[in-house]
Amino acid sequence: MSENQKMGLTARIMIGMVLGVVLGLTLQAILGKNKEILIPLGLFDLPIKGFFVDGLFHIGGQIFIASLKMLVVPLVFISLVCGTCSLSDPKKLGRLGGKSIGLYLITAAIAITVAITLALLIAPGGGVEIPSSASFDAKQAPTLVQVIINMFPTNPIDAMANGNMLQIIVFALLFGIAMALSGDAGARLASVFEDLNTVVLKLLTLLMNVAPYGVFCLMAKLFTTIDMGLIAELGKYFMVVLAALLIHAFINYSILFKLLTGLSPIIFLKKMKDACMFAFSTSSSSATMPVTLETATKKLGAHNSVASFTIPLGATINMDGTAIMQGVATVFIAQVFGVDLTINDYLMVILTATLASVGTAGVPGVGLIMLAMVLNQVGLPVEGIALIIGVDRLLDMTRTAVNVTGDCMVTCAVAKSENEFDIDVFNDPDAAKELEETTSKAKA
């Protein structure tokens, strides 16, 4: 067996990530302010940025993300249908929905409260100059009523083609319930869906083989093009958001996990490594969803009947990381523009951001739309968003990892409360290696 096969998936992804960051920073230092540097090769000149950064790295990274996104719709639909049609108690769906949404809203409220408190203590907006060209065009957010109406698809095929996750979830739930009530016909179809689920999960396992290379390409391109100078200028804001994200991920989630499940948060966080690295490198909860679902079921022990519902729902409405950004950004923008917010204003920020996480679910650019809603609610200039857009890329990667951790925490809590949780799998350290071993065998 080769060294590459002996090395675990987590280690290989970490190596790919570190090498990508180092190479990206090196290329950025080489290029400097030059848009391009040519390497003479005799017959032709090889452009560093054009060939490597905008060529190989861009292609490799985008193929990797596209491969993960390719699995999202079939995996969510098939898993959710399998889980729903196996439910013996139809009332269970109502309980799952109530518990999941309730916990997601509670964690969002905690997240933004921590963010606002930390920002008020550190005051990241002190001494920041407003650029005269600051501008931002805020799109209109849909109302909660409109979001609820839009949850029900008029054309489920169109919903799947466009990746409308809320509509896919609703259709899968209705389809699964109909299968459960259809007797022998439903049972025959259920066996087909179980086989399809096995095949899709095998495809996911095969795609894990290219994960380290995909992560390398994504990191190399990002750190070649990212503006490190701008991050230094807004360093205080950057560090406050990062600190709030880490506090929420490691402290808040650990406390909630222990209180809700009685299990070890250390084991939980250890088994979240792969999913968090995928989330960090892709900056997309949706693209990471196949890995998140695999982590929740195969490593943490949540049954598929629960995880297939809570994970897609969480990827759509759980935005704790975004809520943290909104809390710090609100305080930051208020301080930059010299606006004094009252206690009532901050309470309104917490309420608005918490409810907006559901009200803007599935909307493109949801983070900035939610922030625009919050700023308008307390009378702050929406143009202030332009101040933070430049440093948001790295923070977006971190908050996606936080969101994914929250998805799995809520999944475990709901599964434990429904007696749909395998404690032996959770406590088994080898369960965390199952996906890696399967991947190595598939590659061999």
Short mmCIF file of C-alpha atoms in Angstrom, two decimals:
data_model
loop_
_atom_site.label_atom_id
_atom_site.label_comp_id
_atom_site.label_asym_id
_atom_site.label_seq_id
_atom_site.Cartn_x
_atom_site.Cartn_y
_atom_site.Cartn_z
CA MET A 1 0.00 0.00 0.00
CA SER A 2 1.37 3.42 -0.94
CA GLU A 3 1.94 6.29 1.44
CA ASN A 4 -0.93 8.19 -0.20
CA GLN A 5 -3.32 5.34 0.57
CA LYS A 6 -2.05 5.00 4.12
CA MET A 7 -2.56 8.70 4.79
CA GLY A 8 -6.07 9.61 5.97
CA LEU A 9 -8.44 11.85 4.04
CA THR A 10 -8.26 14.59 6.67
CA ALA A 11 -4.46 14.71 6.53
CA ARG A 12 -4.42 14.80 2.72
CA ILE A 13 -6.97 17.63 2.61
CA MET A 14 -5.01 19.57 5.21
CA ILE A 15 -1.79 19.14 3.21
CA GLY A 16 -3.55 20.30 0.05
CA MET A 17 -4.94 23.33 1.89
CA VAL A 18 -1.59 24.36 3.39
CA LEU A 19 0.31 23.87 0.13
CA GLY A 20 -2.33 25.89 -1.70
CA VAL A 21 -2.07 28.77 0.77
CA VAL A 22 1.74 28.78 0.65
CA LEU A 23 1.85 28.65 -3.15
CA GLY A 24 -0.81 31.35 -3.45
CA LEU A 25 1.03 33.74 -1.14
CA THR A 26 4.29 32.98 -2.96
CA LEU A 27 2.76 33.74 -6.36
CA GLN A 28 1.21 36.94 -4.98
CA ALA A 29 4.66 38.03 -3.76
CA ILE A 30 6.21 37.19 -7.15
CA LEU A 31 3.56 38.98 -9.15
CA GLY A 32 3.43 41.98 -6.82
CA LYS A 33 1.60 44.85 -8.51
CA ASN A 34 2.25 43.40 -11.94
CA LYS A 35 -0.80 42.02 -13.68
CA GLU A 36 1.28 39.35 -15.37
CA ILE A 37 4.80 37.91 -15.52
CA LEU A 38 5.94 35.83 -18.49
CA ILE A 39 8.33 32.88 -18.24
CA PRO A 40 10.36 32.51 -21.49
CA LEU A 41 10.33 28.90 -22.72
CA GLY A 42 12.00 29.36 -26.09
CA LEU A 43 9.14 28.85 -28.54
CA PHE A 44 6.66 30.81 -26.41
CA ASP A 45 6.31 32.73 -23.16
CA LEU A 46 4.32 31.12 -20.33
CA PRO A 47 2.13 33.60 -18.38
CA ILE A 48 2.20 32.76 -14.66
CA LYS A 49 -1.19 34.25 -13.76
CA GLY A 50 -2.94 33.37 -16.99
CA PHE A 51 -1.74 29.76 -17.13
CA PHE A 52 -1.63 28.78 -13.46
CA VAL A 53 -3.97 31.07 -11.48
CA ASP A 54 -6.68 31.81 -14.04
CA GLY A 55 -6.06 28.53 -15.85
CA LEU A 56 -5.11 25.35 -13.98
CA PHE A 57 -6.07 26.47 -10.47
CA HIS A 58 -9.35 28.02 -11.56
CA ILE A 59 -10.34 25.00 -13.66
CA GLY A 60 -9.38 22.48 -10.97
CA GLY A 61 -11.18 24.36 -8.20
CA GLN A 62 -14.36 24.93 -10.20
CA ILE A 63 -14.52 21.29 -11.35
CA PHE A 64 -14.19 20.20 -7.71
CA ILE A 65 -17.02 22.49 -6.54
CA ALA A 66 -19.17 21.53 -9.53
CA SER A 67 -18.65 17.84 -8.71
CA LEU A 68 -19.87 18.37 -5.15
CA LYS A 69 -22.83 20.48 -6.26
CA MET A 70 -23.71 17.79 -8.79
CA LEU A 71 -24.57 15.48 -5.90
CA VAL A 72 -26.57 17.94 -3.80
CA VAL A 73 -30.01 17.65 -5.43
CA PRO A 74 -30.04 13.86 -5.98
CA LEU A 75 -28.57 13.20 -2.53
CA VAL A 76 -31.03 15.48 -0.71
CA PHE A 77 -34.07 14.28 -2.65
CA ILE A 78 -33.27 10.57 -2.45
CA SER A 79 -32.15 10.65 1.21
CA LEU A 80 -35.18 12.66 2.27
CA VAL A 81 -37.59 10.38 0.41
CA CYS A 82 -35.93 7.33 2.01
CA GLY A 83 -36.13 8.87 5.46
CA THR A 84 -39.71 10.09 5.11
CA CYS A 85 -41.21 6.90 3.70
CA SER A 86 -39.68 4.90 6.58
CA LEU A 87 -41.39 6.99 9.28
CA SER A 88 -44.02 5.01 11.12
CA ASP A 89 -45.40 8.11 12.86
CA PRO A 90 -46.53 10.91 10.46
CA LYS A 91 -46.57 13.34 13.40
CA LYS A 92 -42.84 12.90 13.65
CA LEU A 93 -42.30 15.21 10.67
CA GLY A 94 -44.01 18.02 12.53
CA ARG A 95 -41.83 17.42 15.58
CA LEU A 96 -38.66 17.30 13.47
CA GLY A 97 -39.56 20.55 11.74
CA GLY A 98 -40.49 22.34 14.96
CA LYS A 99 -37.39 21.22 16.84
CA SER A 100 -35.02 21.91 13.95
CA ILE A 101 -36.29 25.39 13.09
CA GLY A 102 -36.53 26.29 16.79
CA LEU A 103 -32.93 25.27 17.46
CA TYR A 104 -31.63 26.99 14.32
CA LEU A 105 -33.33 30.25 15.39
CA ILE A 106 -32.01 29.95 18.95
CA THR A 107 -28.41 29.41 17.80
CA ALA A 108 -28.73 32.36 15.40
CA ALA A 109 -29.93 34.62 18.23
CA ILE A 110 -27.05 33.47 20.45
CA ALA A 111 -24.56 34.01 17.62
CA ILE A 112 -25.55 37.60 16.87
CA THR A 113 -25.75 38.45 20.59
CA VAL A 114 -22.17 37.26 21.09
CA ALA A 115 -21.06 39.17 17.99
CA ILE A 116 -22.65 42.47 19.08
CA THR A 117 -21.29 42.14 22.62
CA LEU A 118 -17.75 41.46 21.38
CA ALA A 119 -17.93 44.31 18.85
CA LEU A 120 -19.13 46.80 21.49
CA LEU A 121 -16.25 45.79 23.79
CA ILE A 122 -13.53 46.07 21.14
CA ALA A 123 -15.00 48.86 18.95
CA PRO A 124 -13.57 47.80 15.55
CA GLY A 125 -14.91 50.93 13.81
CA GLY A 126 -12.78 53.37 15.76
CA GLY A 127 -10.39 55.37 13.56
CA VAL A 128 -11.55 53.88 10.25
CA GLU A 129 -11.80 56.40 7.40
CA ILE A 130 -14.76 56.22 5.04
CA PRO A 131 -13.76 55.91 1.38
CA SER A 132 -15.52 58.55 -0.72
CA SER A 133 -16.43 55.98 -3.38
CA ALA A 134 -18.27 53.70 -0.92
CA SER A 135 -21.49 52.49 -2.47
CA PHE A 136 -23.71 49.44 -2.34
CA ASP A 137 -26.92 48.60 -4.19
CA ALA A 138 -29.19 46.74 -1.78
CA LYS A 139 -31.62 44.31 -3.37
CA GLN A 140 -35.14 44.01 -2.02
CA ALA A 141 -35.57 41.04 0.32
CA PRO A 142 -38.69 38.88 -0.03
CA THR A 143 -41.26 38.95 2.74
CA LEU A 144 -41.70 35.96 5.04
CA VAL A 145 -45.16 35.39 3.54
CA GLN A 146 -43.68 35.23 0.04
CA VAL A 147 -40.96 32.81 1.17
CA ILE A 148 -43.58 30.48 2.69
CA ILE A 149 -45.64 30.56 -0.52
CA ASN A 150 -42.52 29.95 -2.64
CA MET A 151 -41.64 26.86 -0.58
CA PHE A 152 -44.27 24.90 -2.51
CA PRO A 153 -43.13 24.11 -6.06
CA THR A 154 -45.39 24.47 -9.06
CA ASN A 155 -42.86 22.42 -11.02
CA PRO A 156 -40.66 20.07 -8.95
CA ILE A 157 -38.41 19.33 -11.94
CA ASP A 158 -37.75 23.05 -12.35
CA ALA A 159 -37.02 23.31 -8.60
CA MET A 160 -34.43 20.53 -8.93
CA ALA A 161 -32.91 22.10 -12.05
CA ASN A 162 -32.49 25.44 -10.25
CA GLY A 163 -31.41 23.92 -6.93
CA ASN A 164 -34.28 25.52 -4.98
CA MET A 165 -33.64 23.61 -1.77
CA LEU A 166 -36.79 24.56 0.15
CA GLN A 167 -39.00 23.44 -2.73
CA ILE A 168 -37.03 20.22 -3.11
CA ILE A 169 -37.42 19.51 0.62
CA VAL A 170 -41.20 20.07 0.51
CA PHE A 171 -41.67 17.90 -2.59
CA ALA A 172 -39.46 15.11 -1.17
CA LEU A 173 -41.45 15.13 2.08
CA LEU A 174 -44.78 14.91 0.26
CA PHE A 175 -43.45 12.24 -2.09
CA GLY A 176 -42.10 10.18 0.81
CA ILE A 177 -45.37 10.42 2.73
CA ALA A 178 -47.29 9.30 -0.36
CA MET A 179 -44.95 6.32 -0.73
CA ALA A 180 -45.47 5.35 2.92
CA LEU A 181 -49.25 5.38 2.38
CA SER A 182 -49.17 3.44 -0.90
CA GLY A 183 -48.78 -0.08 0.49
CA ASP A 184 -46.95 -2.62 -1.68
CA ALA A 185 -46.35 -0.14 -4.51
CA GLY A 186 -44.71 2.27 -2.07
CA ALA A 187 -42.61 -0.54 -0.57
CA ARG A 188 -41.34 -1.60 -4.01
CA LEU A 189 -40.45 1.99 -4.88
CA ALA A 190 -38.79 2.45 -1.46
CA SER A 191 -36.38 -0.40 -2.23
CA VAL A 192 -35.44 1.34 -5.49
CA PHE A 193 -34.74 4.58 -3.63
CA GLU A 194 -32.62 2.71 -1.06
CA ASP A 195 -30.52 1.30 -3.91
CA LEU A 196 -30.25 4.76 -5.48
CA ASN A 197 -29.12 6.16 -2.13
CA THR A 198 -26.37 3.52 -1.92
CA VAL A 199 -25.16 4.38 -5.42
CA VAL A 200 -25.13 8.15 -4.77
CA LEU A 201 -23.16 7.65 -1.55
CA LYS A 202 -20.66 5.47 -3.44
CA LEU A 203 -20.28 8.28 -5.99
CA LEU A 204 -19.59 10.67 -3.11
CA THR A 205 -16.90 8.30 -1.83
CA LEU A 206 -15.27 8.24 -5.26
CA LEU A 207 -15.29 12.04 -5.48
CA MET A 208 -13.47 12.25 -2.16
CA ASN A 209 -10.40 10.97 -3.99
CA VAL A 210 -9.94 14.32 -5.75
CA ALA A 211 -10.77 16.44 -2.69
CA PRO A 212 -7.15 17.26 -1.70
CA TYR A 213 -6.38 18.42 -5.26
CA GLY A 214 -9.57 20.48 -5.47
CA VAL A 215 -8.86 22.15 -2.14
CA PHE A 216 -5.28 22.87 -3.25
CA CYS A 217 -6.50 24.61 -6.43
CA LEU A 218 -9.11 26.68 -4.56
CA MET A 219 -6.64 27.85 -1.91
CA ALA A 220 -3.86 28.57 -4.43
CA LYS A 221 -6.08 30.83 -6.54
CA LEU A 222 -7.69 32.58 -3.57
CA PHE A 223 -4.43 33.50 -1.84
CA THR A 224 -2.85 34.62 -5.11
CA THR A 225 -5.64 37.13 -5.75
CA ILE A 226 -6.81 38.17 -2.26
CA ASP A 227 -5.97 41.72 -1.17
CA MET A 228 -3.94 41.19 2.03
CA GLY A 229 -3.38 44.96 2.34
CA LEU A 230 -7.11 45.59 2.65
CA ILE A 231 -7.37 42.93 5.35
CA ALA A 232 -4.57 44.68 7.25
CA GLU A 233 -6.42 48.03 7.01
CA LEU A 234 -9.60 46.50 8.42
CA GLY A 235 -7.71 44.15 10.71
CA LYS A 236 -9.68 45.06 13.82
CA TYR A 237 -13.02 44.32 12.16
CA PHE A 238 -11.59 41.13 10.62
CA MET A 239 -10.28 39.83 13.95
CA VAL A 240 -13.49 40.63 15.86
CA VAL A 241 -15.60 38.68 13.35
CA LEU A 242 -13.10 35.81 13.39
CA ALA A 243 -13.03 35.74 17.21
CA ALA A 244 -16.83 35.72 17.41
CA LEU A 245 -16.98 32.86 14.89
CA LEU A 246 -14.47 30.79 16.88
CA ILE A 247 -16.26 31.47 20.18
CA HIS A 248 -19.56 30.36 18.69
CA ALA A 249 -18.08 27.25 17.07
CA PHE A 250 -16.00 25.99 19.97
CA ILE A 251 -17.77 27.34 23.06
CA ASN A 252 -21.43 27.98 22.28
CA TYR A 253 -21.93 24.84 20.22
CA SER A 254 -20.03 22.73 22.76
CA ILE A 255 -22.23 23.96 25.61
CA LEU A 256 -25.44 23.46 23.62
CA PHE A 257 -24.32 20.03 22.43
CA LYS A 258 -23.56 18.90 25.98
CA LEU A 259 -26.84 20.28 27.35
CA LEU A 260 -29.02 18.84 24.58
CA THR A 261 -27.38 15.43 24.14
CA GLY A 262 -25.29 14.78 27.24
CA LEU A 263 -22.47 13.60 24.95
CA SER A 264 -18.87 14.76 24.65
CA PRO A 265 -18.47 17.96 22.59
CA ILE A 266 -14.78 17.12 22.12
CA ILE A 267 -15.64 13.95 20.20
CA PHE A 268 -18.22 15.92 18.22
CA LEU A 269 -15.72 18.61 17.19
CA LYS A 270 -13.05 16.04 16.29
CA LYS A 271 -15.43 14.26 13.95
CA MET A 272 -16.39 17.54 12.28
CA LYS A 273 -12.89 18.09 10.84
CA ASP A 274 -13.52 16.86 7.30
CA ALA A 275 -16.85 18.64 6.87
CA CYS A 276 -15.38 21.90 8.22
CA MET A 277 -12.41 21.77 5.88
CA PHE A 278 -14.70 21.16 2.92
CA ALA A 279 -16.91 24.06 4.02
CA PHE A 280 -13.89 26.33 4.48
CA SER A 281 -12.45 25.57 1.06
CA THR A 282 -15.74 25.77 -0.89
CA SER A 283 -17.41 28.64 1.05
CA SER A 284 -20.73 26.92 0.33
CA SER A 285 -22.98 25.04 2.73
CA SER A 286 -24.83 23.61 -0.27
CA ALA A 287 -21.69 22.30 -1.96
CA THR A 288 -20.55 20.80 1.35
CA MET A 289 -23.94 19.19 2.02
CA PRO A 290 -23.01 15.69 0.74
CA VAL A 291 -20.02 15.60 3.11
CA THR A 292 -22.08 17.10 5.97
CA LEU A 293 -24.78 14.45 5.57
CA GLU A 294 -22.17 11.69 5.45
CA THR A 295 -20.52 13.09 8.60
CA ALA A 296 -23.82 13.31 10.51
CA THR A 297 -24.85 9.75 9.71
CA LYS A 298 -21.63 7.74 9.36
CA LYS A 299 -19.43 9.50 11.91
CA LEU A 300 -21.74 11.14 14.46
CA GLY A 301 -24.46 8.47 14.55
CA ALA A 302 -27.61 10.39 13.59
CA HIS A 303 -30.08 8.20 11.71
CA ASN A 304 -30.75 9.08 8.08
CA SER A 305 -34.47 9.59 8.79
CA VAL A 306 -33.51 12.69 10.83
CA ALA A 307 -30.29 13.85 9.14
CA SER A 308 -31.82 13.76 5.65
CA PHE A 309 -34.29 16.40 6.88
CA THR A 310 -32.25 18.58 9.24
CA ILE A 311 -29.05 18.86 7.15
CA PRO A 312 -30.68 20.23 3.93
CA LEU A 313 -32.91 22.47 6.04
CA GLY A 314 -29.89 23.74 7.98
CA ALA A 315 -27.90 24.36 4.79
CA THR A 316 -30.79 26.56 3.69
CA ILE A 317 -31.83 28.48 6.82
CA ASN A 318 -29.03 28.04 9.38
CA MET A 319 -26.88 31.15 9.06
CA ASP A 320 -25.16 31.55 12.41
CA GLY A 321 -21.91 32.61 10.74
CA THR A 322 -23.76 35.19 8.67
CA ALA A 323 -25.59 36.41 11.79
CA ILE A 324 -22.22 36.95 13.49
CA MET A 325 -20.96 38.96 10.53
CA GLN A 326 -24.14 41.06 10.64
CA GLY A 327 -23.78 41.78 14.34
CA VAL A 328 -20.16 42.93 14.09
CA ALA A 329 -20.78 44.76 10.81
CA THR A 330 -23.72 46.69 12.30
CA VAL A 331 -21.63 47.91 15.23
CA PHE A 332 -18.67 48.60 12.92
CA ILE A 333 -20.71 50.66 10.44
CA ALA A 334 -22.45 52.55 13.27
CA GLN A 335 -19.07 53.48 14.77
CA VAL A 336 -17.58 54.47 11.39
CA PHE A 337 -20.50 56.78 10.59
CA GLY A 338 -20.69 58.08 14.18
CA VAL A 339 -24.23 56.80 14.86
CA ASP A 340 -25.09 55.93 18.47
CA LEU A 341 -27.39 52.91 18.68
CA THR A 342 -29.59 52.32 21.74
CA ILE A 343 -30.25 49.07 23.58
CA ASN A 344 -33.59 48.87 21.74
CA ASP A 345 -31.74 49.19 18.43
CA TYR A 346 -29.46 46.29 19.28
CA LEU A 347 -32.41 44.16 20.38
CA MET A 348 -34.05 44.99 17.05
CA VAL A 349 -30.86 43.92 15.24
CA ILE A 350 -30.92 40.57 17.06
CA LEU A 351 -34.61 39.99 16.27
CA THR A 352 -34.38 41.11 12.65
CA ALA A 353 -31.27 39.06 11.84
CA THR A 354 -32.69 35.96 13.55
CA LEU A 355 -36.00 36.06 11.68
CA ALA A 356 -34.32 37.10 8.43
CA SER A 357 -32.34 33.85 8.42
CA VAL A 358 -35.62 32.10 7.60
CA GLY A 359 -37.22 34.95 5.67
CA THR A 360 -34.40 35.14 3.13
CA ALA A 361 -33.69 31.42 2.90
CA GLY A 362 -32.53 30.30 -0.52
CA VAL A 363 -32.07 33.83 -1.89
CA PRO A 364 -28.79 34.46 -3.81
CA GLY A 365 -26.44 36.81 -1.96
CA VAL A 366 -28.47 36.20 1.17
CA GLY A 367 -25.79 37.47 3.57
CA LEU A 368 -25.66 40.97 2.11
CA ILE A 369 -29.45 41.10 1.71
CA MET A 370 -29.87 40.22 5.38
CA LEU A 371 -27.29 42.84 6.40
CA ALA A 372 -29.07 45.49 4.29
CA MET A 373 -32.35 44.61 6.07
CA VAL A 374 -30.69 44.94 9.47
CA LEU A 375 -29.05 48.28 8.65
CA ASN A 376 -32.31 49.71 7.31
CA GLN A 377 -34.12 48.56 10.47
CA VAL A 378 -31.90 50.67 12.71
CA GLY A 379 -31.40 53.61 10.33
CA LEU A 380 -27.79 52.98 9.30
CA PRO A 381 -26.57 53.76 5.76
CA VAL A 382 -26.62 50.66 3.57
CA GLU A 383 -23.63 52.09 1.68
CA GLY A 384 -21.53 51.04 4.68
CA ILE A 385 -21.62 47.46 3.36
CA ALA A 386 -19.10 48.56 0.72
CA LEU A 387 -16.55 49.01 3.52
CA ILE A 388 -16.47 45.31 4.40
CA ILE A 389 -17.02 43.57 1.07
CA GLY A 390 -13.29 43.56 0.29
CA VAL A 391 -12.35 41.47 3.35
CA ASP A 392 -15.44 39.27 3.35
CA ARG A 393 -14.03 36.39 1.27
CA LEU A 394 -11.88 34.82 3.99
CA LEU A 395 -14.53 35.45 6.64
CA ASP A 396 -17.13 33.82 4.39
CA MET A 397 -15.03 30.65 4.32
CA THR A 398 -14.84 30.57 8.12
CA ARG A 399 -18.51 31.27 8.71
CA THR A 400 -19.47 28.51 6.27
CA ALA A 401 -17.50 26.07 8.45
CA VAL A 402 -19.38 27.43 11.48
CA ASN A 403 -22.72 26.99 9.73
CA VAL A 404 -21.92 23.37 8.85
CA THR A 405 -20.93 22.67 12.46
CA GLY A 406 -24.26 24.13 13.57
CA ASP A 407 -26.13 21.92 11.10
CA CYS A 408 -24.56 18.79 12.59
CA MET A 409 -25.01 19.97 16.19
CA VAL A 410 -28.75 20.52 15.67
CA THR A 411 -29.02 17.22 13.78
CA CYS A 412 -27.47 15.31 16.68
CA ALA A 413 -29.65 17.10 19.23
CA VAL A 414 -32.87 16.42 17.30
CA ALA A 415 -31.89 12.81 16.54
CA LYS A 416 -31.07 12.17 20.23
CA SER A 417 -34.42 13.61 21.34
CA GLU A 418 -36.23 11.36 18.84
CA ASN A 419 -34.25 8.23 19.86
CA GLU A 420 -32.86 8.16 16.32
CA PHE A 421 -29.22 8.34 17.35
CA ASP A 422 -26.58 5.59 17.51
CA ILE A 423 -24.40 6.34 20.54
CA ASP A 424 -22.06 3.45 19.69
CA VAL A 425 -21.22 5.05 16.34
CA PHE A 426 -20.67 8.41 18.03
CA ASN A 427 -18.30 6.96 20.63
CA ASP A 428 -16.48 4.72 18.16
CA PRO A 429 -13.24 6.42 17.03
CA ASP A 430 -13.07 4.05 14.05
CA ALA A 431 -16.40 5.39 12.77
CA ALA A 432 -14.64 8.66 12.04
CA LYS A 433 -12.21 6.78 9.81
CA GLU A 434 -14.81 4.77 7.92
CA LEU A 435 -15.19 7.24 5.04
CA GLU A 436 -11.42 7.61 4.74
CA GLU A 437 -10.83 3.84 4.62
CA THR A 438 -13.62 3.36 2.10
CA THR A 439 -12.14 6.14 -0.02
CA SER A 440 -8.68 4.57 0.06
CA LYS A 441 -10.10 1.19 -0.97
CA ALA A 442 -12.07 2.78 -3.81
CA LYS A 443 -8.95 4.53 -5.01
CA ALA A 444 -6.91 1.31 -4.82
#
